Coordinates of C-alpha atoms in Angstrom, one line a residue:
M252 CA 56.3 0.2 46.9
G253 CA 55.9 3.2 46.9
R254 CA 57.2 4.6 43.7
I255 CA 54.8 2.0 42.7
L256 CA 51.9 4.0 45.0
H257 CA 52.8 7.2 43.6
E258 CA 52.3 5.9 40.1
S259 CA 49.1 4.6 40.6
V260 CA 48.2 7.5 42.6
G261 CA 49.3 10.1 39.8
R262 CA 47.0 7.5 37.0
S263 CA 44.2 7.6 39.3
N264 CA 44.4 11.7 38.9
R265 CA 44.2 11.9 35.7
R266 CA 41.7 9.5 34.7
R267 CA 39.2 11.8 37.2
R268 CA 40.8 14.8 35.3
I269 CA 39.9 13.0 31.8
R270 CA 36.8 12.5 33.0
G271 CA 36.1 16.4 34.2
R272 CA 37.4 17.4 31.3
R273 CA 34.8 14.9 28.9
F274 CA 31.7 16.3 31.2
T275 CA 32.8 20.0 31.4
M276 CA 32.4 22.1 28.5
T277 CA 33.9 25.1 27.3
P278 CA 31.8 27.9 26.1
L279 CA 33.5 27.1 22.4
E280 CA 32.9 23.7 22.5
R281 CA 29.4 24.0 23.8
R282 CA 28.4 26.5 20.9
L283 CA 30.8 24.1 18.2
A284 CA 29.0 20.8 19.2
Q285 CA 25.8 22.8 19.1
S286 CA 26.9 23.5 15.2
R287 CA 27.8 20.8 14.5
R288 CA 23.7 19.2 15.9
M289 CA 22.5 22.3 13.6
V290 CA 24.4 21.6 10.5
A291 CA 23.6 17.9 11.0
R292 CA 20.0 18.4 11.7
L293 CA 20.1 20.9 8.4
R294 CA 21.4 17.9 6.7
D295 CA 19.0 15.7 7.7
W296 CA 16.1 17.8 6.6
G297 CA 17.9 18.4 3.0
G298 CA 17.9 14.5 2.6
F299 CA 14.7 14.7 3.1
F300 CA 13.5 17.5 1.0
G301 CA 15.2 16.0 -2.3
H302 CA 14.3 12.4 -1.3
S303 CA 10.8 14.1 -1.7
M304 CA 11.4 15.5 -4.8
L305 CA 13.1 12.7 -6.1
R306 CA 9.4 10.9 -5.3
F307 CA 7.3 13.7 -6.7
Y308 CA 9.3 13.3 -10.1
N309 CA 9.1 9.3 -10.0
D310 CA 5.7 9.4 -9.3
N311 CA 4.7 11.5 -12.3
C312 CA 3.5 14.1 -10.1
F313 CA 4.1 16.8 -13.1
Q314 CA 1.7 14.6 -15.5
T315 CA -0.8 13.9 -12.6
A316 CA -1.5 18.1 -11.9
A317 CA -2.1 18.1 -15.4
S318 CA -4.2 15.2 -15.6
L319 CA -6.4 17.5 -12.3
T320 CA -6.1 21.0 -13.6
Y321 CA -8.1 20.0 -17.2
T322 CA -10.8 17.7 -14.4
S323 CA -10.9 21.0 -11.9
L324 CA -11.6 23.2 -14.9
L325 CA -14.9 20.7 -15.6
A326 CA -15.7 20.2 -12.3
I327 CA -15.3 23.3 -10.4
V328 CA -18.8 24.8 -11.3
P329 CA -20.4 22.0 -10.0
L330 CA -18.1 22.1 -6.8
M331 CA -19.1 25.2 -6.0
T332 CA -22.9 24.7 -6.6
I333 CA -22.9 22.3 -3.9
G334 CA -20.8 23.5 -1.1
F335 CA -22.9 27.1 -1.4
A336 CA -25.9 25.4 -1.8
I337 CA -25.2 24.0 1.8
F338 CA -23.4 26.7 3.3
S339 CA -26.7 28.6 2.0
A340 CA -28.7 26.0 4.4
F341 CA -27.8 28.3 7.2
P342 CA -29.3 31.1 7.9
A343 CA -26.3 32.4 10.0
F344 CA -24.2 32.7 6.7
S345 CA -25.5 33.8 4.2
A346 CA -25.1 37.0 4.5
L347 CA -21.5 35.7 4.6
Q348 CA -21.9 34.3 1.2
T349 CA -20.4 37.2 -1.2
Q350 CA -17.5 38.3 1.2
I351 CA -17.1 34.4 1.1
Q352 CA -16.8 33.7 -2.7
M353 CA -14.4 37.1 -3.2
T354 CA -12.5 36.2 -0.2
I355 CA -11.7 31.8 -2.0
F356 CA -11.2 34.2 -6.2
K357 CA -8.8 36.9 -4.7
N358 CA -6.3 34.8 -2.3
L359 CA -6.3 31.5 -4.2
V360 CA -6.7 32.9 -7.8
P361 CA -4.1 35.6 -8.2
E362 CA -4.5 38.9 -10.0
I363 CA -7.5 37.1 -12.1
G364 CA -9.9 36.3 -9.5
D365 CA -12.8 39.1 -9.6
A366 CA -12.9 37.9 -13.2
I367 CA -13.2 34.1 -12.6
L368 CA -15.7 35.3 -9.6
D369 CA -17.4 37.1 -12.0
Y370 CA -17.7 34.0 -15.1
L371 CA -18.7 30.9 -12.7
S372 CA -21.6 33.6 -10.8
R373 CA -23.0 33.1 -13.9
F374 CA -22.7 29.7 -14.6
M375 CA -24.0 29.0 -11.5
A376 CA -27.0 31.1 -12.0
N377 CA -27.1 29.0 -15.0
A378 CA -26.7 25.4 -13.4
G379 CA -29.6 26.3 -11.7
Q380 CA -31.7 26.3 -14.4
M381 CA -30.6 23.0 -16.2
P382 CA -32.8 20.2 -16.6
I383 CA -32.5 16.3 -14.6
F384 CA -30.0 15.1 -17.0
G385 CA -27.6 18.6 -17.3
V386 CA -27.4 18.8 -13.1
I387 CA -27.0 14.8 -13.4
G388 CA -23.8 15.4 -15.7
L389 CA -22.6 18.2 -13.5
A390 CA -22.8 16.6 -10.3
V391 CA -20.6 13.0 -12.2
S392 CA -18.0 15.7 -12.9
A393 CA -17.5 16.4 -9.8
V394 CA -17.5 13.1 -9.0
L395 CA -14.7 12.0 -11.3
L396 CA -12.4 14.9 -10.0
I397 CA -13.1 13.3 -6.5
W398 CA -11.6 9.8 -8.0
T399 CA -8.9 11.5 -9.5
I400 CA -7.9 12.9 -6.5
E401 CA -7.8 9.3 -4.7
G402 CA -5.9 8.0 -7.7
A403 CA -3.6 10.0 -7.6
F404 CA -2.5 10.1 -3.6
A405 CA -3.4 6.1 -4.1
T406 CA 0.1 6.5 -6.0
V407 CA 1.5 9.0 -3.8
W408 CA 1.0 6.3 -1.0
R409 CA 0.8 2.9 -2.7
V410 CA -2.7 1.9 -2.1
R411 CA -3.2 -0.8 -4.5
E412 CA -7.0 -1.2 -3.1
P413 CA -9.9 1.3 -3.8
R414 CA -11.5 1.7 -0.3
S415 CA -15.5 0.5 -0.5
Y416 CA -18.1 3.2 -2.5
V417 CA -19.7 3.7 0.5
T418 CA -16.9 5.1 2.6
R419 CA -15.4 7.4 -0.7
I420 CA -18.7 8.8 -0.6
L421 CA -18.8 9.9 3.2
S422 CA -15.5 11.2 2.3
F423 CA -16.3 13.1 -0.3
W424 CA -19.0 14.8 0.8
A425 CA -17.4 15.5 4.1
V426 CA -14.5 17.1 2.4
V427 CA -17.5 19.0 0.1
S428 CA -19.5 19.5 2.9
L429 CA -17.2 20.9 5.6
T430 CA -15.1 23.0 3.4
P431 CA -17.6 25.6 3.4
L432 CA -18.7 25.7 6.7
F433 CA -15.3 26.3 7.8
V434 CA -14.5 28.8 5.6
G435 CA -18.2 30.5 6.9
A436 CA -17.1 29.8 10.5
S437 CA -13.5 31.4 10.2
L438 CA -15.2 34.7 8.7
S439 CA -18.2 35.0 10.8
L440 CA -16.0 34.5 14.1
S441 CA -13.1 37.1 13.1
S442 CA -15.6 39.7 11.9
T443 CA -17.7 39.1 15.3
L444 CA -14.2 40.0 16.6
W445 CA -13.7 42.6 15.3
T446 CA -17.5 44.6 15.9
A447 CA -16.9 43.2 19.8
L448 CA -13.6 44.8 20.0
E449 CA -14.6 48.3 17.8
F450 CA -18.0 48.2 19.5
A451 CA -15.9 47.8 23.4
H452 CA -13.9 50.7 22.5
L453 CA -10.7 48.8 21.8
D454 CA -9.4 50.0 18.7
G455 CA -5.7 49.6 20.4
V456 CA -6.5 46.3 20.1
A457 CA -8.2 45.6 17.3
Y458 CA -6.0 47.2 14.7
P459 CA -3.0 45.0 15.2
L460 CA -5.1 42.2 15.0
A461 CA -6.0 43.0 11.7
G462 CA -2.9 41.2 10.6
V463 CA -4.7 38.2 11.9
G464 CA -6.4 38.8 8.7
V465 CA -3.4 38.6 6.6
L466 CA -3.1 34.9 7.9
L467 CA -5.8 33.7 7.8
P468 CA -6.1 32.2 4.0
L469 CA -2.6 30.5 4.9
A470 CA -4.5 28.9 7.4
L471 CA -7.2 28.0 5.8
Q472 CA -5.1 26.1 2.9
L473 CA -3.2 24.8 5.8
V474 CA -6.1 23.4 6.9
G475 CA -7.6 21.7 3.6
C476 CA -4.7 20.7 2.7
S477 CA -4.1 18.6 5.8
L478 CA -8.1 17.7 5.6
L479 CA -7.0 15.8 2.2
Y480 CA -4.6 14.5 3.2
L481 CA -6.0 12.8 6.3
I482 CA -9.2 11.8 4.1
I483 CA -8.8 11.0 1.1
P484 CA -6.0 8.2 1.2
N485 CA -7.0 4.6 1.9
R486 CA -3.8 4.4 4.1
E487 CA -3.4 5.1 8.4
V488 CA -2.5 8.8 8.2
F489 CA -1.1 10.4 11.5
W490 CA -2.8 13.9 11.6
L491 CA 0.7 15.3 12.7
D492 CA 2.5 13.7 9.2
A493 CA -0.8 15.0 7.7
F494 CA -0.4 18.8 9.5
C495 CA 3.4 19.0 8.8
G496 CA 2.4 18.4 4.9
G497 CA -0.4 20.3 4.8
A498 CA 2.1 23.5 6.1
V499 CA 4.3 22.0 3.7
G500 CA 1.3 22.3 0.8
A501 CA 0.0 26.4 2.1
V502 CA 3.5 27.9 2.5
L503 CA 4.6 26.3 -1.1
L504 CA 0.8 27.8 -2.6
E505 CA 1.1 31.1 -0.6
G506 CA 4.5 31.4 -2.3
S507 CA 3.2 30.5 -5.6
K508 CA 0.6 33.2 -5.4
A509 CA 3.4 35.7 -5.1
V510 CA 5.2 34.4 -7.4
F511 CA 2.5 33.9 -9.7
A512 CA 1.1 37.7 -9.8
W513 CA 4.6 39.2 -9.8
Y514 CA 4.4 37.3 -12.7
M515 CA 1.6 37.8 -14.7
R516 CA 2.6 42.2 -13.6
E517 CA 5.6 42.0 -15.3
Y518 CA 5.4 39.9 -18.1
P519 CA 2.1 40.1 -19.5
A520 CA 2.3 37.9 -22.2
Y521 CA -0.5 35.8 -22.5
Q522 CA -3.0 39.0 -21.6
T523 CA -0.9 40.3 -24.7
I524 CA -1.3 36.7 -27.2
Y525 CA -4.8 36.1 -25.5
G526 CA -6.3 39.4 -25.5
A527 CA -10.3 38.9 -23.5
L528 CA -9.3 35.3 -23.8
S529 CA -6.4 34.8 -21.7
T530 CA -8.7 34.7 -18.4
V531 CA -8.3 31.1 -19.4
P532 CA -5.2 29.9 -20.0
I533 CA -4.2 31.9 -16.9
F534 CA -6.5 30.3 -14.9
L535 CA -5.1 26.8 -16.4
F536 CA -1.9 27.9 -15.8
W537 CA -2.3 28.9 -12.1
L538 CA -4.9 25.6 -11.4
Y539 CA -1.7 23.8 -12.8
I540 CA 0.9 25.3 -10.2
A541 CA -1.6 24.6 -7.6
W542 CA -2.1 20.9 -7.7
S543 CA 1.3 20.5 -8.5
T544 CA 1.9 22.0 -4.9
V545 CA -1.1 19.9 -3.1
L546 CA 0.9 17.1 -4.6
F547 CA 4.3 17.8 -3.2
G548 CA 2.4 17.9 0.3
A549 CA 0.7 15.3 0.0
V550 CA 4.9 12.9 -1.4
V551 CA 6.0 15.2 2.2
T552 CA 3.3 13.7 4.2
A553 CA 3.7 10.2 3.1
S554 CA 7.7 10.6 2.9
L555 CA 7.5 11.6 6.8
P556 CA 7.5 7.7 8.2
E557 CA 10.0 7.0 6.5
W558 CA 12.4 9.9 7.2
R559 CA 11.6 9.1 10.8
A560 CA 11.9 6.0 11.2
G561 CA 15.5 6.5 9.4
K562 CA 14.7 4.5 6.3
I563 CA 14.4 6.8 3.2
T564 CA 15.1 4.9 -0.6
R565 CA 14.9 5.3 -3.8
G566 CA 11.3 4.6 -4.3
G567 CA 10.6 1.6 -2.9
P568 CA 11.7 -1.9 -3.7
E569 CA 13.0 -1.0 -6.8
G570 CA 15.9 1.1 -4.9
L571 CA 17.2 -2.3 -3.1
S572 CA 19.8 -4.8 -4.7
P573 CA 18.5 -8.1 -5.6
A574 CA 19.6 -9.9 -2.1
Q575 CA 18.1 -6.9 -0.3
R576 CA 14.8 -7.7 -1.7
L577 CA 15.2 -10.8 -2.2
A578 CA 16.0 -10.5 2.3
L579 CA 12.5 -8.3 2.6
A580 CA 10.2 -10.8 1.2
L581 CA 12.1 -13.8 3.8
A582 CA 10.9 -10.9 6.9
V583 CA 7.8 -10.5 5.5
L584 CA 6.7 -14.5 4.8
A585 CA 9.2 -14.8 8.6
E586 CA 5.9 -12.5 10.0
L587 CA 3.0 -13.8 7.8
K588 CA 4.4 -17.6 9.0
E589 CA 4.5 -16.9 12.6
A590 CA 0.5 -15.6 12.0
S591 CA -0.4 -18.1 10.5
R592 CA 0.3 -20.7 13.1
L593 CA -2.7 -18.5 15.5
G594 CA -5.3 -19.1 12.0
V595 CA -4.8 -14.8 11.6
G596 CA -3.3 -12.5 9.2
L597 CA -1.2 -9.5 9.6
P598 CA -2.4 -6.0 9.2
R599 CA -0.1 -4.2 7.2
R600 CA 0.5 -1.4 10.0
T601 CA 1.7 -4.7 12.3
L602 CA 4.4 -5.5 9.5
V603 CA 5.2 -2.4 9.5
A604 CA 6.0 -2.4 13.6
R605 CA 7.3 -6.1 13.2
V606 CA 10.0 -5.5 9.7
P607 CA 11.8 -2.2 10.4
V608 CA 13.0 -0.8 7.2
G609 CA 9.8 1.0 6.6
S610 CA 6.6 1.0 4.6
L611 CA 7.3 2.6 1.7
L612 CA 9.7 -0.7 1.5
I613 CA 7.3 -3.0 3.0
D614 CA 3.9 -1.9 0.9
G615 CA 6.2 -2.2 -2.3
I616 CA 7.5 -5.6 -1.3
L617 CA 3.3 -6.9 -1.0
D618 CA 2.6 -5.8 -3.8
Q619 CA 5.1 -7.7 -5.8
L620 CA 4.9 -10.7 -3.4
L621 CA 0.9 -10.3 -4.5
D622 CA 1.0 -10.4 -8.0
A623 CA 4.0 -13.5 -7.5
H624 CA 1.0 -15.1 -6.1
W625 CA 2.2 -15.8 -2.6
V626 CA 0.6 -13.8 -0.1
A627 CA -3.0 -12.7 -0.6
H628 CA -5.1 -9.5 1.1
T629 CA -7.9 -10.2 2.5
T630 CA -11.2 -9.2 3.1
R631 CA -10.4 -8.7 6.6
D632 CA -7.2 -5.3 5.5
S633 CA -5.4 -8.4 6.3
W634 CA -2.1 -9.9 4.8
V635 CA -1.9 -14.2 4.6
A636 CA 0.9 -16.3 3.0
T637 CA -0.8 -18.3 -0.4
R638 CA 2.1 -20.9 -0.5
D639 CA 3.5 -23.5 1.9
L640 CA 6.7 -22.6 2.6
A641 CA 7.7 -26.1 3.5
E642 CA 7.4 -27.1 0.1
S643 CA 8.6 -23.9 -1.1
T644 CA 12.4 -23.3 -2.1
L645 CA 14.5 -20.5 -2.0
L646 CA 14.7 -20.9 -5.7
D647 CA 11.2 -20.7 -6.1
L648 CA 10.9 -17.1 -4.3
I649 CA 13.8 -16.1 -6.9
K650 CA 12.1 -17.0 -9.0
A651 CA 9.0 -15.7 -8.4
L652 CA 10.4 -12.0 -7.6
G653 CA 12.6 -12.4 -10.8
I654 CA 15.7 -11.0 -9.7
G655 CA 19.4 -12.5 -8.7
M656 CA 21.7 -12.7 -6.1
R657 CA 23.9 -9.0 -6.4
G658 CA 24.1 -7.5 -3.4
S659 CA 24.5 -8.5 0.5
V660 CA 21.2 -9.7 2.3
R661 CA 22.8 -9.2 5.7
E662 CA 22.5 -5.1 5.3
L663 CA 19.0 -4.0 4.7
G664 CA 18.3 -1.5 7.2
D665 CA 18.0 -2.3 10.8
L666 CA 16.5 -6.1 9.9
N667 CA 18.5 -8.7 12.2
R668 CA 17.2 -11.7 12.2
P669 CA 19.4 -15.1 12.3
W670 CA 17.8 -16.2 9.3
Q671 CA 20.1 -13.8 7.0
E672 CA 23.3 -15.2 7.9
R673 CA 22.1 -18.5 7.2
T674 CA 20.4 -17.4 3.8
A675 CA 23.9 -14.9 3.3
R676 CA 26.3 -18.1 3.3
L677 CA 23.6 -20.2 0.7
L678 CA 23.9 -17.3 -1.6
E679 CA 27.1 -17.4 -1.7
L680 CA 27.2 -21.5 -2.0
A681 CA 25.0 -20.9 -4.3
D682 CA 27.4 -19.0 -7.0
G683 CA 27.3 -20.9 -10.3
R684 CA 25.2 -23.8 -8.4
Q685 CA 21.9 -22.4 -8.0
G686 CA 20.1 -25.4 -8.8
E687 CA 21.6 -27.1 -6.6
V688 CA 22.4 -25.5 -2.9
L689 CA 18.7 -23.2 -3.1
N690 CA 16.5 -26.3 -2.9
V691 CA 16.0 -25.6 0.5
S692 CA 13.0 -25.1 2.5
I693 CA 11.7 -21.5 2.9
K694 CA 10.4 -23.1 6.1
S695 CA 13.4 -24.8 7.7
L696 CA 15.1 -21.1 5.9
L697 CA 13.4 -18.9 8.6
A698 CA 12.9 -21.7 11.3
D699 CA 15.4 -19.8 14.7
G700 CA 17.4 -21.8 16.7
V701 CA 20.1 -23.9 16.4
A702 CA 18.6 -27.2 15.2
E703 CA 17.3 -25.4 12.5
E704 CA 20.5 -23.6 11.2
N705 CA 22.9 -26.6 11.5
S706 CA 20.2 -29.0 9.5
S707 CA 19.7 -26.0 7.2
T708 CA 24.0 -25.6 6.6
T709 CA 23.9 -29.8 6.8
L710 CA 21.7 -29.2 3.5
S711 CA 23.2 -26.5 1.9
V712 CA 26.6 -28.4 2.0
R713 CA 25.0 -31.9 1.2
A714 CA 24.0 -30.0 -2.2
V715 CA 27.3 -28.7 -3.1
K716 CA 29.4 -31.8 -2.6
G717 CA 26.2 -34.0 -4.8

């Protein structure tokens, strides 16, 4: 008895020591754990940017950047004319107009900023003397640029339906009017602060603050990109996602400027070939680089919700197996069926919240169901099912989506529904007998509860026996 008690106490002490070692880490173990966490975080970020680059390529963003480049060349004069006309309406900023023009082109167009500013100043002066039809033509070219930007962002965010014309005009006007005012306010504030510090004989504080002027272009680019990603897409964008994408776009733009300026200095091929006309191809080349960086920032902004939810995929439903696409379609139809009981549709954000696979997959499968006439998008920005799920069968849905049965319907991110197991069994039974086994109504398949599960299983067994 004493020996048994001694062994029991010994085991208890050993467990106590093990628990103590489990929760008390040595400095070396703590550093190793921190290193592992850092490596895992870097791996996650690397995977995210790898996904963003793949999505950038798959969305043909290089071709889109080329289209935006040529459209920008036509629209830059009317846009600047409108912007500075708004700017000159404020007397407090009138003295800063020349300084703002120089700041924009010296910081945004490396190496050739002065030449471009000289040309554009002449063009804007000539634009003021144009007849009414010429002014209308310039305005149309400016609107075409904004529409091209919206179309590019619609591709990145998987938007099918554009906004109303009133909303588009207000959004475009906000971007065009607020940009010069923001630049003017920033320069005016920095100039006032500098003058006040020198007047107060605080030169020791003023000169270290000169470094702020170096960061001002980066800050303006960050704000500009963030506003583009927040305002232009016809999609709900979180401001923090827009800020992160704007930061990526601004940093890439700054890096591109440095590399571009170095290349123009070290390898002046354009000046050698084109001579006095070299400003035009150099400016076009720079616009192409700038738009590519802006579009990559947009891709990062659109991909952040997927990454945050842990649902990075290769370009939407096309990256899923056929069975996973079927499971995703059933999950969306199940949510729309529940909403139809109340006589309402479901907004996209509600579907994204209820079906835990990420917004990219939801948008893709909604597009496929819409093309197959299984769902409809209402004027209230909601989605509704257009087919009677009691009359529609699983085979009908498979044919409508144009998919086979390869893959596992049980595995789709964090999605875990009772009907997944029943659907998987039906697909397994349907190997070679599609027409018989899959003629089960989607309504009975999606029904929760033991009775419905037994009913659908009985249907499948009868179909196999028959």
